[in-house]
Short mmCIF file of C-alpha atoms in Angstrom, two decimals:
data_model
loop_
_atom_site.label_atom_id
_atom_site.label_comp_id
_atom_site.label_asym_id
_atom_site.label_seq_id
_atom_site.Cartn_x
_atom_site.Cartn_y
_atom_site.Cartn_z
CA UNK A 29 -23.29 -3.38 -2.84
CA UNK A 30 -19.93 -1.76 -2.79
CA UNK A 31 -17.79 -0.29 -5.41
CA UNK A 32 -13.98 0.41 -5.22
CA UNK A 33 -12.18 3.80 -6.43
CA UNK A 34 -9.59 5.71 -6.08
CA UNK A 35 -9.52 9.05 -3.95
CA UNK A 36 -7.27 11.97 -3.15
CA UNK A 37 -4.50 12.59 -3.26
CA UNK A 38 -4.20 9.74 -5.85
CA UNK A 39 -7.35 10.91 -7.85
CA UNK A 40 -9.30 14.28 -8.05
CA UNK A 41 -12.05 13.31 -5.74
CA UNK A 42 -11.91 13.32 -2.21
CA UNK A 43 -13.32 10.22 -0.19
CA UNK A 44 -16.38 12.07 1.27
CA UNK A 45 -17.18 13.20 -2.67
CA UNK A 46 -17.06 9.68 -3.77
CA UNK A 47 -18.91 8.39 -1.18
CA UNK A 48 -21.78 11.21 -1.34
CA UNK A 49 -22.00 10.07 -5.31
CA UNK A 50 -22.01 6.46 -4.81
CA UNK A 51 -25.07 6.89 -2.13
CA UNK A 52 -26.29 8.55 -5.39
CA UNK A 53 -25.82 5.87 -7.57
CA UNK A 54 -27.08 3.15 -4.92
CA UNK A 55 -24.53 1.77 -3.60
CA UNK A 56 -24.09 0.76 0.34
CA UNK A 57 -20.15 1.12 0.63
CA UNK A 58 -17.25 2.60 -0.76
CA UNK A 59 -13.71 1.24 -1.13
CA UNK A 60 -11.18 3.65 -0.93
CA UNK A 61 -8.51 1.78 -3.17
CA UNK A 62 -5.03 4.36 -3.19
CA UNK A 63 -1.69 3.04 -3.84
CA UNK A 64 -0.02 2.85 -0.36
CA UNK A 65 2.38 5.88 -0.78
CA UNK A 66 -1.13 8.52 -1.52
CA UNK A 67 -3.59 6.85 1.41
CA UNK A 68 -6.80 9.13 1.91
CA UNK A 69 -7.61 10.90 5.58
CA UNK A 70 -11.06 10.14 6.51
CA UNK A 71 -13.80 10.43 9.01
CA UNK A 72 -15.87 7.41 8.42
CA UNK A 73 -17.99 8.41 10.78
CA UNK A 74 -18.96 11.30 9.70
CA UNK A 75 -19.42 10.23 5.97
CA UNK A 76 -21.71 7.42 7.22
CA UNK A 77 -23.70 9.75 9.13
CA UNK A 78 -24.04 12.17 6.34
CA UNK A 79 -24.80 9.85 2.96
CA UNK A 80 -25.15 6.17 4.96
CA UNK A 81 -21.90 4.66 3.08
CA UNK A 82 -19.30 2.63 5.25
CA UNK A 83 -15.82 2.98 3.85
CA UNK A 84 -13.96 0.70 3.36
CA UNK A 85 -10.16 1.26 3.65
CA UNK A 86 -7.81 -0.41 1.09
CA UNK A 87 -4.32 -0.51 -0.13
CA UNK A 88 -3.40 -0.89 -3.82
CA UNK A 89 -0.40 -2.35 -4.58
CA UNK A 90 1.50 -2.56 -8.28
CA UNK A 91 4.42 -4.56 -7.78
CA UNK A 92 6.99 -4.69 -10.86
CA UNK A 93 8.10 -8.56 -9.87
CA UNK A 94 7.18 -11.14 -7.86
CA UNK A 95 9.86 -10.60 -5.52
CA UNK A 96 8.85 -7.06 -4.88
CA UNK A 97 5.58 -8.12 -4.49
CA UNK A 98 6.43 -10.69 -1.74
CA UNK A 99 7.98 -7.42 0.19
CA UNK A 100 5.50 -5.03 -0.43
CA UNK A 101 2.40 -7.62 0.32
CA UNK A 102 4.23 -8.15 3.91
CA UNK A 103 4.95 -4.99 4.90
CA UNK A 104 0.95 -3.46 3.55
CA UNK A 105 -0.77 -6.22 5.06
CA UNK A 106 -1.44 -5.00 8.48
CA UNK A 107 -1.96 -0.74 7.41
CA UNK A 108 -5.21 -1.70 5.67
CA UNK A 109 -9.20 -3.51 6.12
CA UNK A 110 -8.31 -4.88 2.34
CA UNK A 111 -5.13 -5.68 0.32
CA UNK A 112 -5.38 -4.90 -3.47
CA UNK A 113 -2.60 -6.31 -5.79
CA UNK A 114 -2.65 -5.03 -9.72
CA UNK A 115 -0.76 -6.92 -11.54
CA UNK A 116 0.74 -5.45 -14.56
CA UNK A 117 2.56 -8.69 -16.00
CA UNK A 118 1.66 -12.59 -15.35
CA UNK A 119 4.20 -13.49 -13.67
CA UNK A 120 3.29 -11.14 -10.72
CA UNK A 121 -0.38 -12.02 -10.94
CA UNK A 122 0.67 -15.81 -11.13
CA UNK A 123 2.89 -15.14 -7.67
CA UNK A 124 0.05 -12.94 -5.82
CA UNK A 125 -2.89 -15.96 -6.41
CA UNK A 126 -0.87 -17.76 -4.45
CA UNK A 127 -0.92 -15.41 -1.57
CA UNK A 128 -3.25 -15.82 1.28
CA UNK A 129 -2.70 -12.36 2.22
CA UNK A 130 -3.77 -11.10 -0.63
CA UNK A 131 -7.72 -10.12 -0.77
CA UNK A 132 -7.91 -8.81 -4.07
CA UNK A 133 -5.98 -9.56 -7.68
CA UNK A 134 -6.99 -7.65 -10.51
CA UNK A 135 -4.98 -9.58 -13.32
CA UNK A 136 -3.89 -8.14 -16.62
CA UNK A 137 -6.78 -6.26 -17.88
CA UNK A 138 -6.53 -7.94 -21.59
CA UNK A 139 -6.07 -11.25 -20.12
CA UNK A 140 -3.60 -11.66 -22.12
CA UNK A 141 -1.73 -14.62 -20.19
CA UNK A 142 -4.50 -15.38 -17.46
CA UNK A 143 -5.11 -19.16 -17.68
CA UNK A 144 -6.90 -21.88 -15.38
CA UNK A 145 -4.15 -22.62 -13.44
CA UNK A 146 -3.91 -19.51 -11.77
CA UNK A 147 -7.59 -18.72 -11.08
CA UNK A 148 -7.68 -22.54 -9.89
CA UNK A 149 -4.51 -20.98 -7.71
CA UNK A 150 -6.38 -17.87 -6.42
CA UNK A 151 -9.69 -20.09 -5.07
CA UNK A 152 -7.52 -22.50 -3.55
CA UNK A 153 -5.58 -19.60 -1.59
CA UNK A 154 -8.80 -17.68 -0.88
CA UNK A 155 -7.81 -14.86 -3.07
CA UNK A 156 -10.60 -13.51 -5.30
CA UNK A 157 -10.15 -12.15 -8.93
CA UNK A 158 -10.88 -8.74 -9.46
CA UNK A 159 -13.32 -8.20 -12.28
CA UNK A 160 -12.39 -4.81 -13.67
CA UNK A 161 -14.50 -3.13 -15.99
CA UNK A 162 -12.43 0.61 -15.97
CA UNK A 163 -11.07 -0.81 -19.47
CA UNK A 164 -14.07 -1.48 -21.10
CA UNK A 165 -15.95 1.66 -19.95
CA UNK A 166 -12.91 4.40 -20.61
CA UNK A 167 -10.61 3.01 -23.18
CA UNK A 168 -10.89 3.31 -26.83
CA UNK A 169 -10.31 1.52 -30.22
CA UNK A 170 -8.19 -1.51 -29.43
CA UNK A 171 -7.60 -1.11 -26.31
CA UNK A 172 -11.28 -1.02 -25.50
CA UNK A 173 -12.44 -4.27 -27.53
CA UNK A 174 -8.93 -6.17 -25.67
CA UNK A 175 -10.67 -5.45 -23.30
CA UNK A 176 -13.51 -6.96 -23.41
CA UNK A 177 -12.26 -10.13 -24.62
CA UNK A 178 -10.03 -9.90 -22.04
CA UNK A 179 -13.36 -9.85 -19.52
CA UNK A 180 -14.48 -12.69 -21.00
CA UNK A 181 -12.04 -14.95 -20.64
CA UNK A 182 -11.93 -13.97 -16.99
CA UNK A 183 -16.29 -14.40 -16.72
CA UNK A 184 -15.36 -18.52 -18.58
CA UNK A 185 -12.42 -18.78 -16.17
CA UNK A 186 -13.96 -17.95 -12.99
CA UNK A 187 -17.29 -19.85 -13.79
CA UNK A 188 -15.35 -23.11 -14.56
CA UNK A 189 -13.17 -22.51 -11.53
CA UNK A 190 -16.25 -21.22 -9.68
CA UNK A 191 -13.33 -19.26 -8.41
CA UNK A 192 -14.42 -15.73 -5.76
CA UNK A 193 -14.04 -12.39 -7.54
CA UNK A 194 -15.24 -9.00 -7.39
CA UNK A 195 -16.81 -6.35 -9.99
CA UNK A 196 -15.33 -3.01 -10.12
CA UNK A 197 -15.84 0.24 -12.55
CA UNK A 198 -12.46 1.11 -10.71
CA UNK A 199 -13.61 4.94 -11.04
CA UNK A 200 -10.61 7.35 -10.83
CA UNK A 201 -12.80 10.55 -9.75
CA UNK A 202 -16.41 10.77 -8.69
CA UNK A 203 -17.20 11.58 -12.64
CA UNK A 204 -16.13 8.07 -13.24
CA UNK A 205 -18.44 6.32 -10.68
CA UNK A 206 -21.39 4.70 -12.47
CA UNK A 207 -24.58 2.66 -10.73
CA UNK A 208 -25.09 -1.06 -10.33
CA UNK A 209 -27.32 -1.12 -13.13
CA UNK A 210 -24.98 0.35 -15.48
CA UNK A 211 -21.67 -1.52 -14.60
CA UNK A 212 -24.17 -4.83 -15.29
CA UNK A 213 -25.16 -3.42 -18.66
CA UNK A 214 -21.66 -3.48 -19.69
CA UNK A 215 -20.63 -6.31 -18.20
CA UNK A 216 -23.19 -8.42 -20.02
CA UNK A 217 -21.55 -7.30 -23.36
CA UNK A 218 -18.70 -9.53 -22.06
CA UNK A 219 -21.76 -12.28 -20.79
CA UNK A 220 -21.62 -11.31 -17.32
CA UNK A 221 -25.00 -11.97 -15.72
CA UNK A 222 -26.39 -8.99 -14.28
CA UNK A 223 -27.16 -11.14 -10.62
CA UNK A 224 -23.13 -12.42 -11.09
CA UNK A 225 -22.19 -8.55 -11.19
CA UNK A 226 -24.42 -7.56 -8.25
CA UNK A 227 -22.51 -10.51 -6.01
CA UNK A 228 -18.83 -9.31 -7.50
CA UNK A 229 -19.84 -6.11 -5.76
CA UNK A 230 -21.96 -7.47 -3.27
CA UNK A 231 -18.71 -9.44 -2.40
CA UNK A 232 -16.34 -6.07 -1.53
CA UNK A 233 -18.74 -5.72 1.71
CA UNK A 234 -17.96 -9.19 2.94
CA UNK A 235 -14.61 -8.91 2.62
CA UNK A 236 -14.40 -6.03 4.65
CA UNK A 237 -16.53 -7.54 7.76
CA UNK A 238 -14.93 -10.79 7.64
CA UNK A 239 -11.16 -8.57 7.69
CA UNK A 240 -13.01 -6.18 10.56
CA UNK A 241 -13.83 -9.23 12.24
CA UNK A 242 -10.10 -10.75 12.06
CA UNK A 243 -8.39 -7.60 12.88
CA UNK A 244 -10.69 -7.03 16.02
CA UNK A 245 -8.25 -9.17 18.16
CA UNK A 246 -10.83 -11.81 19.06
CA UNK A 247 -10.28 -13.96 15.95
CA UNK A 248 -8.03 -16.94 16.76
CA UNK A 249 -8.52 -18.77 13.27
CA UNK A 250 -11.60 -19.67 10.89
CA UNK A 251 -14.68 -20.39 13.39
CA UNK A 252 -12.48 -20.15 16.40
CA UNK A 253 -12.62 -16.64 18.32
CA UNK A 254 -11.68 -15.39 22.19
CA UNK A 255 -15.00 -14.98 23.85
CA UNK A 256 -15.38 -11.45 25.58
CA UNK A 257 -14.08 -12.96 29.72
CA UNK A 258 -12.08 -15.77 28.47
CA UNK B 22 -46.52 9.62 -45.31
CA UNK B 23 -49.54 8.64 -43.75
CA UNK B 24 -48.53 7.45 -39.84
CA UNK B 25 -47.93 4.15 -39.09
CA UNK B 26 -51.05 1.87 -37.52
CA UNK B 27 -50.60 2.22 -33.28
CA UNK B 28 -49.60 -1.92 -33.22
CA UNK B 29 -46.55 -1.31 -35.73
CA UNK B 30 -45.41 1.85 -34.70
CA UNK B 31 -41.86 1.77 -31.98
CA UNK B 32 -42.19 0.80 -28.86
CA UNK B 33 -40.10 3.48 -27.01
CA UNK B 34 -38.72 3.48 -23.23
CA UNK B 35 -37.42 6.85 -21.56
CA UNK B 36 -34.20 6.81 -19.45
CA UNK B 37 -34.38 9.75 -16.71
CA UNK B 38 -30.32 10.63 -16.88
CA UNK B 39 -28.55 12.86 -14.46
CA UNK B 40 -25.78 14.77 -15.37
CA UNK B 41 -22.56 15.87 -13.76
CA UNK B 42 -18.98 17.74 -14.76
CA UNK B 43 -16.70 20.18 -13.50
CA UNK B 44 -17.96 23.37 -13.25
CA UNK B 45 -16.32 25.04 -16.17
CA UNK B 46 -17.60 22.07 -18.19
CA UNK B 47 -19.94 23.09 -21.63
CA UNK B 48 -22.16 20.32 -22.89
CA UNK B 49 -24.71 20.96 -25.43
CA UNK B 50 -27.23 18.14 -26.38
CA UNK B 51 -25.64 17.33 -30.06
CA UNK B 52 -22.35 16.52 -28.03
CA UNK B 53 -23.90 14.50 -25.58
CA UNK B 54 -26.13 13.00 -28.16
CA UNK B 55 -23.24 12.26 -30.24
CA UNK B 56 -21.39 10.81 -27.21
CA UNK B 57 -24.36 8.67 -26.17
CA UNK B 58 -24.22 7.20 -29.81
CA UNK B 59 -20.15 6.55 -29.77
CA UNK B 60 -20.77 4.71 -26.46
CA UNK B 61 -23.72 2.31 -27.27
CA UNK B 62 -21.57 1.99 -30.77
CA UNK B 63 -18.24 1.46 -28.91
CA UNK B 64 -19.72 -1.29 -27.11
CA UNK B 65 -22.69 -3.04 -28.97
CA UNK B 66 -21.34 -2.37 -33.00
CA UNK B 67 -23.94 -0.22 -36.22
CA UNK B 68 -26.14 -3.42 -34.89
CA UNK B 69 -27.01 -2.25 -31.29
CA UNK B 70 -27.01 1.09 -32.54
CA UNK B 71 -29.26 0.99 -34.87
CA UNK B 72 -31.69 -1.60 -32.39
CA UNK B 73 -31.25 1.29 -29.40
CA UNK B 74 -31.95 3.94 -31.89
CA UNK B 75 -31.11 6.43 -28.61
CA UNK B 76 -31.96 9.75 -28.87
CA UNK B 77 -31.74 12.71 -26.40
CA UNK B 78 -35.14 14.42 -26.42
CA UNK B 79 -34.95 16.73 -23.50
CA UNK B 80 -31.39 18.49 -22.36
CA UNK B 81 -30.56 20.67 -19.79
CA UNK B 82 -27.13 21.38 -18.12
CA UNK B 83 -25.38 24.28 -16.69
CA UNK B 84 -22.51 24.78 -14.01
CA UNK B 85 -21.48 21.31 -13.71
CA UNK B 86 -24.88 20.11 -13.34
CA UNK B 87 -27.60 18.79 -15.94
CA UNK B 88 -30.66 16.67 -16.45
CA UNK B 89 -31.89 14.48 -19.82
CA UNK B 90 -34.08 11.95 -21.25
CA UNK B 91 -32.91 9.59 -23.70
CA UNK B 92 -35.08 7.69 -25.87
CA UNK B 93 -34.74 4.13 -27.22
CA UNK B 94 -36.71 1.37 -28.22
CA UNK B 95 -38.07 -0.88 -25.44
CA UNK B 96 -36.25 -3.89 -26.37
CA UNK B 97 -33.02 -2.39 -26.91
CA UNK B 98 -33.00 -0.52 -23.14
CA UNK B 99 -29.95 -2.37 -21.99
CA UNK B 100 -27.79 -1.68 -24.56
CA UNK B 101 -28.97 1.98 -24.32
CA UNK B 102 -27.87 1.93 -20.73
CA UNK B 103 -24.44 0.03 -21.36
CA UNK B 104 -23.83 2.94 -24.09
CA UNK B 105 -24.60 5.49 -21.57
CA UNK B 106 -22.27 3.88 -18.77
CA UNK B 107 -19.54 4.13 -21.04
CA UNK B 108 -19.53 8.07 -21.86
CA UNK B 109 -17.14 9.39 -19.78
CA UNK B 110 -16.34 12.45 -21.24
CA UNK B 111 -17.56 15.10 -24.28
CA UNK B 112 -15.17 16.93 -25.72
CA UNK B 113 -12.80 15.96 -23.40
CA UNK B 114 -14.70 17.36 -20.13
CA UNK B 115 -15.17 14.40 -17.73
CA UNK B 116 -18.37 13.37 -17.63
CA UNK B 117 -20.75 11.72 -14.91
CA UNK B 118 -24.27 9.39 -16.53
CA UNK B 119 -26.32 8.25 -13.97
CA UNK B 120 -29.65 6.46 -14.93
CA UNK B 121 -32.01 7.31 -12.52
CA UNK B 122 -35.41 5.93 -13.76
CA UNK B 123 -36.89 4.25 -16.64
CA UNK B 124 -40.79 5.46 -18.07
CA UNK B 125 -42.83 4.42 -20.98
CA UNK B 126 -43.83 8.04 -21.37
CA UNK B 127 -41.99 11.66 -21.18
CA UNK B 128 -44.35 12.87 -18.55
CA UNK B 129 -43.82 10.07 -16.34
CA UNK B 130 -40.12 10.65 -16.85
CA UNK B 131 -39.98 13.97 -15.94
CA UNK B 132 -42.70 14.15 -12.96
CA UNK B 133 -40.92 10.62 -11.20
CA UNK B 134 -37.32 10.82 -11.42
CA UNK B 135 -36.52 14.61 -12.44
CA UNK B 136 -38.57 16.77 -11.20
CA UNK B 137 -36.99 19.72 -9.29
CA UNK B 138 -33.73 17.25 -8.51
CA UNK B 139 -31.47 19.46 -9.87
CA UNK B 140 -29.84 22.31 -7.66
CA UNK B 141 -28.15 25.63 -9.02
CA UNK B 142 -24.85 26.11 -8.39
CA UNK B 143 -23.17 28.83 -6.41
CA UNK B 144 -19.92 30.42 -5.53
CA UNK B 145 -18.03 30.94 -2.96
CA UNK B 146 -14.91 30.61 -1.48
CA UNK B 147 -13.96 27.76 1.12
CA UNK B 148 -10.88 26.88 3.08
CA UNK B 149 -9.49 23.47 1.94
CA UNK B 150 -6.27 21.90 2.58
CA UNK B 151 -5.53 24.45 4.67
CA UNK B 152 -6.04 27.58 1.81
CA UNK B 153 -8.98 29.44 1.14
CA UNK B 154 -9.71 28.83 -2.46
CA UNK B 155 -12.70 29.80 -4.85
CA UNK B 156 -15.25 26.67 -5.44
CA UNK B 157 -18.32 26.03 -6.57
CA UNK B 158 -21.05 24.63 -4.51
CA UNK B 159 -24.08 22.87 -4.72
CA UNK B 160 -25.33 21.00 -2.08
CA UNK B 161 -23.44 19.57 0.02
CA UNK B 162 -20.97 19.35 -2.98
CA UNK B 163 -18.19 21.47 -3.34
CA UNK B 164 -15.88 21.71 -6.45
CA UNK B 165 -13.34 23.38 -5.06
CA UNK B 166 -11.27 25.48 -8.11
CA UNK B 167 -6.86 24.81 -7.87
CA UNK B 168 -4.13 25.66 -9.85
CA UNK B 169 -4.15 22.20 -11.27
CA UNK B 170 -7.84 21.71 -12.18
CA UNK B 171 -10.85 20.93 -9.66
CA UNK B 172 -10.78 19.40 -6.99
CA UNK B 173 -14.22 16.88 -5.68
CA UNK B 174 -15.06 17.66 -1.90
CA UNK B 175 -18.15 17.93 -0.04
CA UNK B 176 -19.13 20.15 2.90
CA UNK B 177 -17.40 17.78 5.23
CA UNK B 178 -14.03 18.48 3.77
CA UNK B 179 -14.13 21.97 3.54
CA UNK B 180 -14.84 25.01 6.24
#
């Protein structure tokens, strides 16, 4: 299992420190998720050596409109293993499901607007939701309980749709990394199943082999690949 | 009050919990209990409260670094442990829950998942981002002390 957060400069935490805590807390990989202005420097190497996490670089985008999301989706696409989009208003998340370029949408977290048409949008383009429980375990009052309900119209959405997604505590320091165990104990106050939570993290890891895989230079298309003397 | 027969007394579970801050962090147990009672509440109402019944009966934390074991009824453990994921900080010092084991008695709490885990801290003074800075190490985790705040590192980013 893999969990996503973000690292330094963006966050308090460096890379290395998030990744040494997340071998605490179980988990097999870490996804560095920075906006693209504040990427991390890493030695993956080194770090998987040390605590036996692979890294997983990824971009995080927050585009203000769909147009600037069109640009900004383009020109990140080929810096990182994984493409993250935020969306802070529906009409961006509504343009970025329909982006095959796009790995990752994490909609609105109070899911305010999210309907079927969009997560039917996302499966169809191959882009999976991004189940983000950061609200739910660090906001209060309102915000907090918005947030949940806003979870579970995403869990009803996605198992209609029986759209891809993946679960995230989207932790902003190494403080705000929890376990497996834990991220499934508050996800099932929203009905997440705790086996549905373990494959939306689960799911981070294949993501990033299957993009390894098609940035190696041997991948042609799906299933078709240059074989090593041609 | 005479004790309750064994077959209707509680059935408790104990939660091994590891603890982590900034260095300059204090935590005493009636924060963190009261913090562990705001999450469960927060998340699972009075109702799950009352059900988890959590209470911290062993505490121990100093420089950044602590150790506890919450108790709560055995069919409530889950919403104990959602509770405890959601306590992020006491008194407004960032805070770090990580469940490490689960034991239907203190002892085999304390001799399974927290004996002798927890390491002092010490200081010292490292060079990172280029500066040599005061920080707090433990480990192969370094807290590294800025201007700003803290920094998270480990051994790997600092010389």
């Amino acid at each position: 299992m893999y969990e996503a957060a973000r690292a330094r400069p963006a966050g308090p935490s460096t890379v290395a420190r998030l990744a040494a805590t997340a071998a605490d807390c179980g988990y097999d990989g870490l996804v560095a998720a920075n906006p693209a202005a504040d990427r991390p420097a890493v030695d993956r190497e080194a770090v998987a050596e040390a605590w036996g996490v692979d890294v997983v670089d990824a971009v995080v985008l927050e585009p203000e409109d769909p147009a600037a999301a069109s640009g900004a989706i383009g020109h990140h696409r080929p810096e990182a293993t994984v493409l993250i989009v935020r969306a802070r208003t529906h009409a961006v998340a509504a343009h970025a499901a329909r982006q095959a370029k796009v790995d990752v949408l994490v909609p609105p977290a109070d899911g305010g607007d999210l309907d079927d048409v969009l997560v039917n949008a996302a499966a169809e383009h191959g882009v999976r939701l991004g189940v983000d429980l950061g609200p739910a375990l660090r906001s209060r009052g309102p915000e907090r309980t918005d947030a949940i309900a806003g979870l579970r119209k995403l869990r009803e959405l996605l198992e209609h749709a029986d759209a891809p997604y993946v679960v995230t505590g989207s932790a902003g320091s190494h403080l705000e990394l929890r376990a497996p165990r834990e991220l499934a104990a508050v996800a099932a106050t929203a009905g997440f199943e705790r086996e549905a939570v373990e494959a939306g993290l689960a799911e981070w890891g294949r993501l990033a082999e299957r993009n390894r895989e098609r940035l190696s230079g041997d991948y042609v298309a799906p299933g078709v690949r240059r074989e090593g003397d041609g | 009050m005479s004790p309750l027969p064994k077959h209707l007394r509680p059935r408790y579970r104990y939660l091994a919990v590891a603890l982590e801050a900034w260095p300059d962090a204090e935590l005493d147990r009636p924060g963190f209990q009261a913090a562990i009672e705001a999450g469960v509440r927060a998340l699972s109402g009075d109702e799950g409260l009352a059900a988890a019944d959590p209470e911290v009966i062993r505490f121990a934390f100093s420089d950044g670094s602590g150790e506890a074991i919450v108790r709560t009824r055995r069919d409530a453990v889950e919403t104990a442990r959602a509770g405890l994921a959601a306590v992020d900080a006491v008194d407004g010092a960032p805070l770090a829950v990580c469940v490490r084991g689960i034991s239907g008695t203190v002892r085999g709490c304390e001799e399974r998942y927290l004996a002798g885990r927890q390491l002092r801290g010490g200081e010292s003074t490292v060079v990172f981002d280029g500066a040599e800075r005061p920080a707090t190490v433990r480990g192969d985790r370094v807290d590294v002390h800025l201007e700003s705040g803290f920094a998270g590192a480990t051994d790997l980013d600092t010389t």
